[in-house]
Coordinates of C-alpha atoms in Angstrom, one line a residue:
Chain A
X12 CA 16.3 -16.5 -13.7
X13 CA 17.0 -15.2 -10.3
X14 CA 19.8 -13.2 -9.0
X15 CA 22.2 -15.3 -6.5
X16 CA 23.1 -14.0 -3.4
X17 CA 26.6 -15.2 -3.3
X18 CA 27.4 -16.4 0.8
X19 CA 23.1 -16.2 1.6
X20 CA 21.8 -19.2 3.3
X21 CA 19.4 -17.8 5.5
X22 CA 18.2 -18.9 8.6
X23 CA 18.8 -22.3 7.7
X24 CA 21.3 -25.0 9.2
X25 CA 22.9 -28.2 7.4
X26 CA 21.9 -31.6 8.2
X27 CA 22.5 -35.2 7.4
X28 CA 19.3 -36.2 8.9
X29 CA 16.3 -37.0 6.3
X30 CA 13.9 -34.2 5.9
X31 CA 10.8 -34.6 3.9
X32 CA 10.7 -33.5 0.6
X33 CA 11.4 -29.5 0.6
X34 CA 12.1 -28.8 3.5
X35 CA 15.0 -26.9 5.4
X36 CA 15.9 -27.5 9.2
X37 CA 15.9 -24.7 11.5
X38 CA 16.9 -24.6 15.1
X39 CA 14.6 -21.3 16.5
X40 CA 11.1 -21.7 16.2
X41 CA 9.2 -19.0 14.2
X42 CA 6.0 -17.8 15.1
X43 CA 3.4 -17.6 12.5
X44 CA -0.6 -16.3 12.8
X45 CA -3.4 -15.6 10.8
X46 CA -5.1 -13.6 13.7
X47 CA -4.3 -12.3 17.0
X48 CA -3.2 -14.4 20.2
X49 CA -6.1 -15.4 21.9
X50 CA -5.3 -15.4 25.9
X51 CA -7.0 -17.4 27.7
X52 CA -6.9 -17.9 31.5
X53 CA -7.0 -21.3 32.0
X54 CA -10.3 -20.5 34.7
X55 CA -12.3 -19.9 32.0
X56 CA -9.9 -22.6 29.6
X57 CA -12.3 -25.5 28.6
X58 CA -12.1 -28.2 25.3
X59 CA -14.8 -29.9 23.8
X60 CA -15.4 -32.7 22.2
X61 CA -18.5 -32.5 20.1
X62 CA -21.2 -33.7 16.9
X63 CA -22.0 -30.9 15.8
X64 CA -25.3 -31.2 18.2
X65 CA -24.0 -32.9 21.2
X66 CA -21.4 -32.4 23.8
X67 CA -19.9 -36.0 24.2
X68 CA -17.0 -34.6 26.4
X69 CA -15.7 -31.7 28.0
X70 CA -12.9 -30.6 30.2
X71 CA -11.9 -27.7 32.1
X72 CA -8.4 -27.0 32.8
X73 CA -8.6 -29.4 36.2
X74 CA -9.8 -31.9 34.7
X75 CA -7.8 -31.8 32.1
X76 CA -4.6 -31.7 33.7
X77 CA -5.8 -34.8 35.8
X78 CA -5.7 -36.7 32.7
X79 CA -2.8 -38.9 32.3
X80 CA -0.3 -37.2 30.4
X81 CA 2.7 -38.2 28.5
X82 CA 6.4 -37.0 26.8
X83 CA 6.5 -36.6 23.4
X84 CA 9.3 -36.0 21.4
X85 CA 8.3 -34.7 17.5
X86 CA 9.3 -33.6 14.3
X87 CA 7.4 -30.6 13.4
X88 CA 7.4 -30.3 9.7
X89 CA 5.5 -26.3 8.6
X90 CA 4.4 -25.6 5.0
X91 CA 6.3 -22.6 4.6
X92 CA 8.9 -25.1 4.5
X93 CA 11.0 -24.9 7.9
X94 CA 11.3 -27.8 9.8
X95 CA 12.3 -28.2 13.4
X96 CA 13.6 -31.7 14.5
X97 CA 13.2 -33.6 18.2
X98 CA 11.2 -30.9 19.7
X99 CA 10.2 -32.1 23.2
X100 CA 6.8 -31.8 24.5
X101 CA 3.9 -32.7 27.4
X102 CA 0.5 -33.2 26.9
X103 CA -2.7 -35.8 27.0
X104 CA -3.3 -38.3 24.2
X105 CA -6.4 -37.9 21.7
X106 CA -7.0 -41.5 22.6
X107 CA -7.5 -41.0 26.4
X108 CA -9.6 -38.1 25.1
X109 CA -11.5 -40.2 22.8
X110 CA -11.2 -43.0 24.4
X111 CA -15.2 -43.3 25.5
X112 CA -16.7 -41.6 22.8
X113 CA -18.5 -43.7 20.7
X114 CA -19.2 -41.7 17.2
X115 CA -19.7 -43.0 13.5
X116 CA -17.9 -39.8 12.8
X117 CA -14.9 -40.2 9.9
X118 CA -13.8 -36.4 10.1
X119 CA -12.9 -34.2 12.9
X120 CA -13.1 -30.5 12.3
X121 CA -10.5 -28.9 14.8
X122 CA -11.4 -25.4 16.3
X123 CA -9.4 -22.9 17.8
X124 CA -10.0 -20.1 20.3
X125 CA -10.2 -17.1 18.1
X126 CA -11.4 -18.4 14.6
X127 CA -8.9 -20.8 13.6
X128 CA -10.0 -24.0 12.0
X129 CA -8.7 -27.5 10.4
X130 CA -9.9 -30.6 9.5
X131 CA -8.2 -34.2 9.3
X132 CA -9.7 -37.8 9.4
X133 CA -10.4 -38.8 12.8
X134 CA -8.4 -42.0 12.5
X135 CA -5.2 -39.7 12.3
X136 CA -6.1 -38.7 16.0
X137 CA -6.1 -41.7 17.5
X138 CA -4.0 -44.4 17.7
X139 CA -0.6 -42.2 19.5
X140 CA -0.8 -39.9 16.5
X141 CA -2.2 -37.0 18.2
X142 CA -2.0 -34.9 21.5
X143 CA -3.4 -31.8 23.1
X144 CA 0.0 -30.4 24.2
X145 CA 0.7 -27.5 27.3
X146 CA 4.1 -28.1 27.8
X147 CA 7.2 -27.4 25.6
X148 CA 10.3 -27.8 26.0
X149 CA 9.9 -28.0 29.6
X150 CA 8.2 -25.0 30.5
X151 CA 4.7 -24.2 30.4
X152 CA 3.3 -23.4 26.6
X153 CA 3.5 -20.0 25.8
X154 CA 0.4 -17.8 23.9
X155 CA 2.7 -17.1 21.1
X156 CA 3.5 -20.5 20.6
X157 CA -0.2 -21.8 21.3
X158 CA -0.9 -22.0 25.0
X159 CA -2.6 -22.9 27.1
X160 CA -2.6 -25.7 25.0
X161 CA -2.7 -27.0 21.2
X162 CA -3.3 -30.0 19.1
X163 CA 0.1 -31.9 18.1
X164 CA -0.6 -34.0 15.1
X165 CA 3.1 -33.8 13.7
X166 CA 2.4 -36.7 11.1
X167 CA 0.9 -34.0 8.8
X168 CA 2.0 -30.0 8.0
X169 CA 1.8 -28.2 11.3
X170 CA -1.1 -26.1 9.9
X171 CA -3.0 -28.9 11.3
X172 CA -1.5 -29.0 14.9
X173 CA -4.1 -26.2 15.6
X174 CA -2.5 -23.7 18.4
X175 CA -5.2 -22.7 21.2
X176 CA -7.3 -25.2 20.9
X177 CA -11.1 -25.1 22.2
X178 CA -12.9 -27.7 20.5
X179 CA -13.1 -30.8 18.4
X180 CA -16.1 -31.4 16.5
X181 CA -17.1 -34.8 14.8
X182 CA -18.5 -35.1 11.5
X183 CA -19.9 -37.6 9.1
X184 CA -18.9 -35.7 6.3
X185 CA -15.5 -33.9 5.8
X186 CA -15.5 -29.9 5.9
X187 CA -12.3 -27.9 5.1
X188 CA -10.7 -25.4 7.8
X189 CA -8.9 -22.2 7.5
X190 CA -6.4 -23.1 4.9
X191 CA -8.0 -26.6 3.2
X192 CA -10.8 -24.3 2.4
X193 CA -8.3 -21.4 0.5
X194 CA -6.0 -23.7 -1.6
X195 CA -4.2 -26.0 0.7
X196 CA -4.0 -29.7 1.1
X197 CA -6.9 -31.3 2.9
X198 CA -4.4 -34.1 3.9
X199 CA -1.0 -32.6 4.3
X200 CA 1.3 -35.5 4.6
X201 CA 4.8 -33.8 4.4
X202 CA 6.6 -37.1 3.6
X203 CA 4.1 -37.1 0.2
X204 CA 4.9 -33.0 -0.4
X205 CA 0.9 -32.5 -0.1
X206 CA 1.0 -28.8 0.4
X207 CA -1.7 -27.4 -1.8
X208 CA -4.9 -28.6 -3.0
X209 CA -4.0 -29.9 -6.2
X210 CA -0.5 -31.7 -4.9
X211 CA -1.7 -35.7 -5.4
Chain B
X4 CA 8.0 -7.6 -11.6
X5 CA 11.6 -7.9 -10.3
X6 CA 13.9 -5.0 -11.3
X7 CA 17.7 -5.9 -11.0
X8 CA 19.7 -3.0 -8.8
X9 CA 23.2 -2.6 -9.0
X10 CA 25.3 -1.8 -5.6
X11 CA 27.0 1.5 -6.3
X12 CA 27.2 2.6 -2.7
X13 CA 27.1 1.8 1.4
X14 CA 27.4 4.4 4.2
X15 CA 27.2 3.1 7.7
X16 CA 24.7 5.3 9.1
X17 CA 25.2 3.7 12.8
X18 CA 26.6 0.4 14.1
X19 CA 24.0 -1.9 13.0
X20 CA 22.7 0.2 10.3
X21 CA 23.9 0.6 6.7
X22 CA 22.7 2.4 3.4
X23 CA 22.7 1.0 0.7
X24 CA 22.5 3.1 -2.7
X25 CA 20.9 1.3 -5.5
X26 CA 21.7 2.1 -9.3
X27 CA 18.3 0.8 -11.4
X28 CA 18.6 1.1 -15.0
X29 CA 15.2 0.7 -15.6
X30 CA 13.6 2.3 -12.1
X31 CA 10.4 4.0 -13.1
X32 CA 10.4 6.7 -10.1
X33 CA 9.2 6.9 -6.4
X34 CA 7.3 8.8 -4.2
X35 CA 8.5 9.8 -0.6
X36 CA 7.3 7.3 1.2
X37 CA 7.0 4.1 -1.0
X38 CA 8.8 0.9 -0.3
X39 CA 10.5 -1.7 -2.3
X40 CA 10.6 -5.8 -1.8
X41 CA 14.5 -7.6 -2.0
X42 CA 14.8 -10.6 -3.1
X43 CA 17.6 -12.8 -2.0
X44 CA 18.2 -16.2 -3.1
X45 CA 20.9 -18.6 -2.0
X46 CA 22.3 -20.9 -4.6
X47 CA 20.6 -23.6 -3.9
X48 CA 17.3 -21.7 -4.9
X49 CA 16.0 -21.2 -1.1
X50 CA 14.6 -17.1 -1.3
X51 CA 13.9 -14.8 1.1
X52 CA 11.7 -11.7 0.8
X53 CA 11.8 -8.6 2.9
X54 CA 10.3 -5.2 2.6
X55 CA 12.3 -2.0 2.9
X56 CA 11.1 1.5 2.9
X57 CA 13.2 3.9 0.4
X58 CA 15.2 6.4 2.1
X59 CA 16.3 8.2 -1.0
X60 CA 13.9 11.4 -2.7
X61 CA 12.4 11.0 -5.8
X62 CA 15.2 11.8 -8.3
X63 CA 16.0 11.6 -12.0
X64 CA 19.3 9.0 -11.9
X65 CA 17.2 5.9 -11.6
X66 CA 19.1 5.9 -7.7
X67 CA 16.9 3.7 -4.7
X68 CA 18.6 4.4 -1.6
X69 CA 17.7 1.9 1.0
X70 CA 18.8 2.1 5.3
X71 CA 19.0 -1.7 6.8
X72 CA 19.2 -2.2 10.2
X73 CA 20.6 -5.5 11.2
X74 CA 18.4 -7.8 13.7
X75 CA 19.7 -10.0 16.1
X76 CA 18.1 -12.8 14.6
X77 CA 17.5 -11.8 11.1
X78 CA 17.7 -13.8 7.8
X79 CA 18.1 -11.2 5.4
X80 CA 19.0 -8.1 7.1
X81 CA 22.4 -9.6 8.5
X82 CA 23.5 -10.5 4.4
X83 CA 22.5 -7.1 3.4
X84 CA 24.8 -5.4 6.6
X85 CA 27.6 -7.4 6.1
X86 CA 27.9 -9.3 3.3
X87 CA 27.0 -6.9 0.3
X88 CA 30.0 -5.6 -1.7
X89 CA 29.7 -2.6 -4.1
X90 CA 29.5 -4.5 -7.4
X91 CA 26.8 -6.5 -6.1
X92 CA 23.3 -7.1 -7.8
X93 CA 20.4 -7.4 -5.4
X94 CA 16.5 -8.0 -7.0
X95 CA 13.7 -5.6 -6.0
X96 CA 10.5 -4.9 -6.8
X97 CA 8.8 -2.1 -6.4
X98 CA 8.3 0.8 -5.7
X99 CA 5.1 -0.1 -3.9
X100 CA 2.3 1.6 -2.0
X101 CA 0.1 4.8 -2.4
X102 CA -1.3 5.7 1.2
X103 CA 1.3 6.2 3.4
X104 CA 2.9 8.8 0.7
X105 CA 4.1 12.3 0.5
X106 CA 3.8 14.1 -2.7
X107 CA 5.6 17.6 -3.2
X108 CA 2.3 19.4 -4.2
X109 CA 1.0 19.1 -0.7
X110 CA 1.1 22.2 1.0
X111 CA 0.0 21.8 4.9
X112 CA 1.9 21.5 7.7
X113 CA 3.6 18.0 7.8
X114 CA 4.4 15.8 11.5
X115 CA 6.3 13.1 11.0
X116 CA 6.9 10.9 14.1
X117 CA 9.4 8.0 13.6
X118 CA 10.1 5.3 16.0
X119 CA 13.6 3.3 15.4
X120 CA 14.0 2.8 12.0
X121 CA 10.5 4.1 11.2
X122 CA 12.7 7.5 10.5
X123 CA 13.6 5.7 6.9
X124 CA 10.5 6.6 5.1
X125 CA 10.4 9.4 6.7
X126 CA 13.7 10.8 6.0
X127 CA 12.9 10.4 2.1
X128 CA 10.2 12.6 2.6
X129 CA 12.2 15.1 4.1
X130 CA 14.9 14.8 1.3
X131 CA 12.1 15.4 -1.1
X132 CA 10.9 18.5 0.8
X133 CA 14.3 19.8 -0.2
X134 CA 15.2 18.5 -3.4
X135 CA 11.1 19.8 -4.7
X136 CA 11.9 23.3 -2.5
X137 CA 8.7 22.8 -0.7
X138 CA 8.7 25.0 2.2
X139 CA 5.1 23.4 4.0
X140 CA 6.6 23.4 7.5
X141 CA 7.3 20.5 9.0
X142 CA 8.6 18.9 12.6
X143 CA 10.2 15.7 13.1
X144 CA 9.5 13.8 16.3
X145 CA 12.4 10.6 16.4
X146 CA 12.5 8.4 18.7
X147 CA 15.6 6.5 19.4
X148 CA 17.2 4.3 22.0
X149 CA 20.7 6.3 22.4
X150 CA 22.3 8.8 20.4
X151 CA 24.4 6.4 18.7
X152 CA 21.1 5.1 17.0
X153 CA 20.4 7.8 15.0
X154 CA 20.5 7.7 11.6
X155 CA 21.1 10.5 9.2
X156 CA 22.7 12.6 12.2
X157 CA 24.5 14.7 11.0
X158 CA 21.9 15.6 7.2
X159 CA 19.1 16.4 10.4
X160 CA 21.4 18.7 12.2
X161 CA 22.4 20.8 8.8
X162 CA 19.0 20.9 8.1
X163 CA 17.1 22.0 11.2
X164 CA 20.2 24.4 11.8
X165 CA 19.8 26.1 7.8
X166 CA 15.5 25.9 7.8
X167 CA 13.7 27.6 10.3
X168 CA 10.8 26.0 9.1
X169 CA 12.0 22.4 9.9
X170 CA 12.4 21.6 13.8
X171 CA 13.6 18.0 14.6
X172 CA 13.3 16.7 18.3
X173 CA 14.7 13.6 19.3
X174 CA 12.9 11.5 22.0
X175 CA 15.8 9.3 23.6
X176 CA 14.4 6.0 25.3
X177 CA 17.1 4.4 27.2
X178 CA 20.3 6.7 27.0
X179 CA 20.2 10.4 26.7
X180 CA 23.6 12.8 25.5
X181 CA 24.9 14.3 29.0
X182 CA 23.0 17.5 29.9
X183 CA 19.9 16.4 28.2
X184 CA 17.1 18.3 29.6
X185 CA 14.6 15.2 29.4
X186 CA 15.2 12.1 30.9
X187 CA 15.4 8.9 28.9
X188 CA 11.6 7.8 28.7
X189 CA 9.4 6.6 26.0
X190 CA 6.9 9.2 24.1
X191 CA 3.9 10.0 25.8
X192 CA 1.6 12.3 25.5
X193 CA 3.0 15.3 27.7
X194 CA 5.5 15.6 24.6
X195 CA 3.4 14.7 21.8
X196 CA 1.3 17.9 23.1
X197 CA 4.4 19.8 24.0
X198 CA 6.6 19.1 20.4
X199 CA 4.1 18.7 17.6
X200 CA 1.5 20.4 15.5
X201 CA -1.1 20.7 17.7
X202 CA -4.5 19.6 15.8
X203 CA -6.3 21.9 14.8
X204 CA -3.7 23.4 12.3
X205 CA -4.8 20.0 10.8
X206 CA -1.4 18.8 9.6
X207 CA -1.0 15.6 8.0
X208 CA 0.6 13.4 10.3
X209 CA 2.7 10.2 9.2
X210 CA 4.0 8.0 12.0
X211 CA 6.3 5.0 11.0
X212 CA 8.4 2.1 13.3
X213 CA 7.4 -1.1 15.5
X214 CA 3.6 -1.6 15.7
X215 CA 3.3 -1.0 19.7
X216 CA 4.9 2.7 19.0
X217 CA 2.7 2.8 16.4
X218 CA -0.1 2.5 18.0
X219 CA 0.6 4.2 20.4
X220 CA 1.2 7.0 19.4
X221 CA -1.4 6.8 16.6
X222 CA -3.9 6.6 19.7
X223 CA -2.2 9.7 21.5
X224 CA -2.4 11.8 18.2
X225 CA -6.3 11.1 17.8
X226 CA -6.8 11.5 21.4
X227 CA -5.7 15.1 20.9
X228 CA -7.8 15.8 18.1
X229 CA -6.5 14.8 15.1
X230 CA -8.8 13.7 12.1
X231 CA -8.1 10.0 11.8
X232 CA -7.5 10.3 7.9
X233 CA -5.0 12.4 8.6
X234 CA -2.7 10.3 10.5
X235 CA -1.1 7.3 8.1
X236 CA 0.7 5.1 9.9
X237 CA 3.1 2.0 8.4
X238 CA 4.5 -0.6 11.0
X239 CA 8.0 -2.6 10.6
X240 CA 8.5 -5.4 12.6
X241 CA 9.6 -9.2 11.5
X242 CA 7.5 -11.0 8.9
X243 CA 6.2 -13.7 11.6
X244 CA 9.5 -15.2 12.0
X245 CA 11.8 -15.1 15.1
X246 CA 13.2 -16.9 18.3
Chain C
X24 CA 8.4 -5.6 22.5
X25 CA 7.6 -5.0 18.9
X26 CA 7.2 -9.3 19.5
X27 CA 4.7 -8.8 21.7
X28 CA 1.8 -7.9 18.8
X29 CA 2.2 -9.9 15.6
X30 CA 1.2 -8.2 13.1
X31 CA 2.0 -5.2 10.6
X32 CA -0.4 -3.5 8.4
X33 CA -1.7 -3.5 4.8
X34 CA 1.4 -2.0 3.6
X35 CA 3.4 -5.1 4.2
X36 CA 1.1 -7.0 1.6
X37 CA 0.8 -4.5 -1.2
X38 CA 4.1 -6.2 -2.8
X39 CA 2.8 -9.5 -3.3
X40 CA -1.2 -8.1 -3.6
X41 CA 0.5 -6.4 -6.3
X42 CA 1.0 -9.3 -8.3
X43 CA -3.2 -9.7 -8.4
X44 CA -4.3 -5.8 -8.1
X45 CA -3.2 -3.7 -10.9
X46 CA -3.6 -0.3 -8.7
X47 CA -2.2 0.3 -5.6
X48 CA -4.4 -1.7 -2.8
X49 CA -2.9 0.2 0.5
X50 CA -5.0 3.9 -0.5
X51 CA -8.6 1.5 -1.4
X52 CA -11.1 1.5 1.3
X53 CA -12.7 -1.3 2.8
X54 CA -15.7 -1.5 4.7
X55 CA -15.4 -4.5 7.4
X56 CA -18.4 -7.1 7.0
X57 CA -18.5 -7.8 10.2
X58 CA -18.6 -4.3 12.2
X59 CA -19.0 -2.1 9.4
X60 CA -15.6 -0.1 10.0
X61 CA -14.8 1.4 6.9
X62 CA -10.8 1.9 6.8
X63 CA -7.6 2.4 4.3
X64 CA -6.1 -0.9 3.5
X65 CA -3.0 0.1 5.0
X66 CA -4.6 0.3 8.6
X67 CA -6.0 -3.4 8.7
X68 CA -3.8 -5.8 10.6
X69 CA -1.7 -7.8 8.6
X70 CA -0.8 -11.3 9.9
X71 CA 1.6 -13.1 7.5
X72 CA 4.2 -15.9 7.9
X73 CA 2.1 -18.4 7.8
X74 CA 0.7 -20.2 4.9
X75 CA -1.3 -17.3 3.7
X76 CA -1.5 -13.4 4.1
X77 CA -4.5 -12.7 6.5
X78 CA -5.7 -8.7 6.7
X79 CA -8.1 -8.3 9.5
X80 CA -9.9 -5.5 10.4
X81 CA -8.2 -3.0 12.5
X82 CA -11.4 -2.4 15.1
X83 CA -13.0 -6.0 15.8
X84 CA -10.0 -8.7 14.0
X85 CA -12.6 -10.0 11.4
X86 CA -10.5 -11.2 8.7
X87 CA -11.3 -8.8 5.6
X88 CA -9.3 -10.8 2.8
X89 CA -7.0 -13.5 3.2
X90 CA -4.3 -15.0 0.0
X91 CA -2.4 -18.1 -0.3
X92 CA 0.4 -18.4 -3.2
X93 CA 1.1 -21.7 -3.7
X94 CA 3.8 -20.8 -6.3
X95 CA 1.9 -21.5 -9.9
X96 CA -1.8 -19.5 -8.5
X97 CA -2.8 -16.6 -6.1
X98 CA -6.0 -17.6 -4.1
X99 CA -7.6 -14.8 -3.1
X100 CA -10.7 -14.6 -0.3
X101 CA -12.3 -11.3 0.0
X102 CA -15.6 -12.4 1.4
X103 CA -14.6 -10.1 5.0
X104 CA -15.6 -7.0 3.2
X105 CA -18.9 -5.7 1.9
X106 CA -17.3 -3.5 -0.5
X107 CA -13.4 -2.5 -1.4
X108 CA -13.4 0.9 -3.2
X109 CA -10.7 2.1 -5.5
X110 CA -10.1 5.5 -6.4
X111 CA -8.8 6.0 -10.0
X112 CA -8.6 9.4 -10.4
X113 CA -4.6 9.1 -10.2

C-alpha cells in the first residue's frame, strides 16, 4: 500500500470531458524521446513512400508543401497516460499521399529520421485517419515536438504518430517498430486500453 | 524496495529551494554521492517519481537529507516546496548508484564543479569530508545565477574560512555581489584553468547540474588533460516532461 | 537551456534498473556494439519519458539497452552492447 500525498495531484487538470480508459488530461505538452532530435533542414527534408524494394513516391519539402493541405483538430491520447484534448494542427492527408499508389500491402512500417520506428495497418492511414503534420498550433512544427514534420494518427497511442518522419514502407507481412517489438501493443487503440502486448 | 521516511525537518536554503531532513527507521546507509527515488501518489492512485541526490553525509541516525529546488513547471518539486509539513511521510527508495560516489578512504585531491543545483551531491560529499576527518584537499567550483541562489551559504563560508585545505569559488552567471572582481559570465575555460586542480595532480573530478553545463565543462576538463575516468559526471534536468 | 538537450545519463535509470540488476548498473562498463566505445553506464545518454527507458551510447547515439515496465513485467533489450561488465569485488 502506498503512501498518500495528502493535496498531490500533479500536473494533471479536472475534466468532464470523456477520456479513454486511464488517462489524465493535461494542458502543456510534454516532450518525450528515445533518442536525440534529429534536425533536419528541410533542403535536404524528403519522405518516401516505399515496398521495401521500390520507391512508389517521394517528396521533397516543395513538393510537399504544394500538396493540398488541411486543419486538423485532434485528441492526442500518449501511453504514459497524459492526454491532451483539441490540439490544432496543419498538414497533408495520407490519402492524397497514397492516393496513387497501388500496393497489395496490409502493413505500413513507419520510419523516422534517426532510428525511430512503428508499425500499424495500412487501412488506419487512409481514409482521414492519418496526416503528415508541420504545423501546430499555428506556428511552424518545432524539432522538439517533431518537426519538420510527423505522422498524426491520433486514433491510436501517440507512440504511433511517429515525430520526424522520413519514410513509409509497405509490407505484406506485419513487422513491429521501436516499442511493438519491446512489449507494447502492436495495435494501440486507447479507447480499448491496448497499451502492452498482452492487453486484448 | 520503497522505504517510508518520516518528515522531521525543512530549512529554506534559498527562495525556491528547501531541505528536507528525512528520519528512515530502516535506512541501510549512504555514500556521498548516491541518490534516492520519491514517490508521490495522489489519492486517487495517479504517482509520480522523481530522483533526488542526498545532500546529507553518511551518518549513523538512519537521517536522508534531501535539497529541492522548485521548477516553474514541476509536478513534484512544487508539493515537496510547499506543501510538505513536518509530520509528513514521503516513500523513497534508495540509496541508489555506485559511480558517481565519494568514499572517505580516497585520499587524492578532489574538484568538484557544481552547476545550479548540481552542488547537492556535491555538498554531501563535502559534509562527509568532515564528518570522516578526511583532509584530501579539495576545491569547489559553483556555479550559480545570483547570490541569492546559493545553497548552503553560509556551512561553505565556515568551512573554507576554518580549512585551508578547502577553497570554494563561486562562478556567478547573471548577477554578481557589488565589487565582484569577475563579471557575471558562464564558466569557461580561462577559469576552469585559473581555479581548479590543474591535471596532472590527477585529481578526481566530479561535475554535477543541467546536462549542457555538464558537458561542457566535462569537455573543458578533458581538454586540459584530465584522464576521462577520472571525471564522473551526473546530469539533472526534467524526466522528459515540460511546457 | 538545460531543454535544449533531452536527456540525462545512466544515473537517472539505476532506480528502476534496480528493480532487474541486483548490483549497482551506473559503475558496469559497456562496450557500444555499434562504435566500440567502451564507457561507465552512468555516461551513456539516457532518454526517458517516453514509453520506455532508452540508454544510448554517449559517442555515436546507438541505443545500448532499452526497458519498458508495463506495470506486472520489466522488458529488457540489451542487444546495443557486445559485452556489460560488472565488477564484484565490492
Amino acid at each position: 500500500m502506498s503512501i498518500i500525498s495528502t493535496g498531490f495531484l500533479g500536473r494533471r487538470t479536472p475534466t468532464d470531458g470523456k477520456l479513454p480508459p486511464g488517462q489524465y488530461l493535461t494542458t502543456d505538452f510534454p516532450v518525450l524521446s528515445a533518442g536525440p532530435t534529429p534536425h533536419v533542414p528541410v533542403e535536404k527534408w524528403e519522405v518516401l513512400i516505399d515496398d521495401g524494394k521500390n520507391i512508389l513516391g517521394r517528396w521533397d519539402w516543395k513538393s510537399f508543401r504544394n500538396l493540398a493541405s488541411e486543419n486538423i483538430t485532434a485528441d492526442l491520447h500518449c501511453v504514459t497516460r497524459w492526454s491532451k484534448l483539441g490540439t490544432s494542427w496543419e498538414g497533408v492527408s495520407l490519402d492524397a499521399l497514397l492516393g496513387d499508389i497501388q500496393t497489395d500491402a496490409a502493413y505500413a512500417l513507419v520510419r523516422s529520421y534517426g532510428d525511430y520506428t512503428t508499425n500499424l495497418p495500412l487501412k488506419d492511414l487512409i481514409n482521414k485517419q492519418a496526416w503528415i503534420a508541420f504545423r501546430f498550433d499555428g506556428k511552424d512544427l518545432e524539432p522538439e515536438h517533431g518537426g519538420p514534420a510527423r505522422l498524426l494518427v491520433p486514433h491510436l497511442y501517440l507512440w504511433k504518430s511517429a515525430k520526424w518522419v522520413r519514410g513509409i514502407t509497405l509490407m505484406q507481412q506485419d513487422r513491429a517498430g521501436f516499442w511493438e517489438g519491446l512489449g507494447y501493443h502492436n495495435y494501440g487503440d486507447p479507447w480499448r486500453e491496448q497499451r502492452y502486448s498482452d492487453d486484448k | 524496495m520503497w522505504r517510508v521516511g518520516t518528515v522531521v525537518g525543512l530549512h529554506d536554503e534559498t527562495a525556491t529551494a528547501r531541505t528536507i531532513t528525512l528520519q528512515v527507521p530502516d535506512w541501510s546507509g549512504h555514500v556521498a554521492g548516491q541518490h534516492v527515488d520519491v514517490r508521490l501518489t495522489a489519492p486517487d492512485g495517479y504517482s509520480a517519481v522523481r530522483s533526488y541526490s542526498i545532500a546529507s553525509a553518511p551518518n549513523s541516525e538512519h537521517r536522508v537529507e534531501i535539497t529541492v529546488e522548485r521548477l516553474p513547471n514541476g509536478e513534484v518539486s512544487p508539493y515537496l516546496t510547499q506543501h510538505v509539513a513536518v509530520g509528513d511521510r514521503l516513500e523513497l527508495r534508495g540509496p541508489i548508484g555506485g559511480w558517481f560516489v565519494w568514499r572517505s578512504q580516497q585520499a587524492e585531491a578532489v574538484q568538484l564543479i557544481a552547476g545550479g543545483s548540481g552542488i547537492v551531491p556535491l555538498m554531501a560529499i563535502i559534509r562527509s569530508r568532515v564528518s570522516a576527518g578526511n583532509t584530501a584537499p579539495f576545491r569547489l567550483l559553483y556555479s550559480v545565477r545570483e547570490p541569492g541562489g546559493v545553497f548552503y551559504h553560509d556551512e561553505l563560508r565556515a568551512l573554507s574560512e576554518q580549512d585551508r585545505s578547502v577553497m570554494v569559488t563561486y562562478a556567478f552567471t547573471r548577477a554578481a555581489p557589488k565589487d565582484w572582481s569577475r563579471p557575471p559570465s558562464r564558466v569557461d575555460a580561462a577559469l576552469i584553468a585559473e581555479v581548479t586542480w590543474p591535471a596532472n595532480l590527477a585529481p578526481s573530478c566530479y561535475v554535477c547540474g543541467p546536462t549542457p553545463f555538464v558537458e561542457t565543462v566535462a569537455n573543458f576538463l578533458n581538454a586540459s588533460g584530465h584522464d576521462r575516468e577520472k571525471i564522473r559526471t551526473e546530469r539533472f534536468g526534467p524526466t522528459g516532461e515540460r511546457k | 537551456m538545460s531543454s535544449q538537450i533531452p536527456y540525462l545519463d545512466g544515473n537517472a535509470a539505476a532506480g528502476e534498473l534496480g528493480k532487474v540488476f541486483a548490483v549497482d548498473i551506473t559503475a558496469a562498463e559497456g562496450q557500444c556494439g555499434s562504435c566500440g566505445a567502451t564507457r561507465r553506464f552512468a555516461e551513456a545518454h539516457l532518454y526517458m519519458g517516453g514509453p520506455g527507458i532508452v540508454a544510448r551510447c554517449c559517442v555515436c547515439e546507438h541505443p545500448l539497452l532499452r526497458v519498458v515496465n508495463t506495470g506486472h513485467c520489466i522488458i529488457l533489450d540489451i542487444n546495443g552492447m557486445t559485452y556489460f561488465r560488472f565488477d564484484t569485488t565490492e
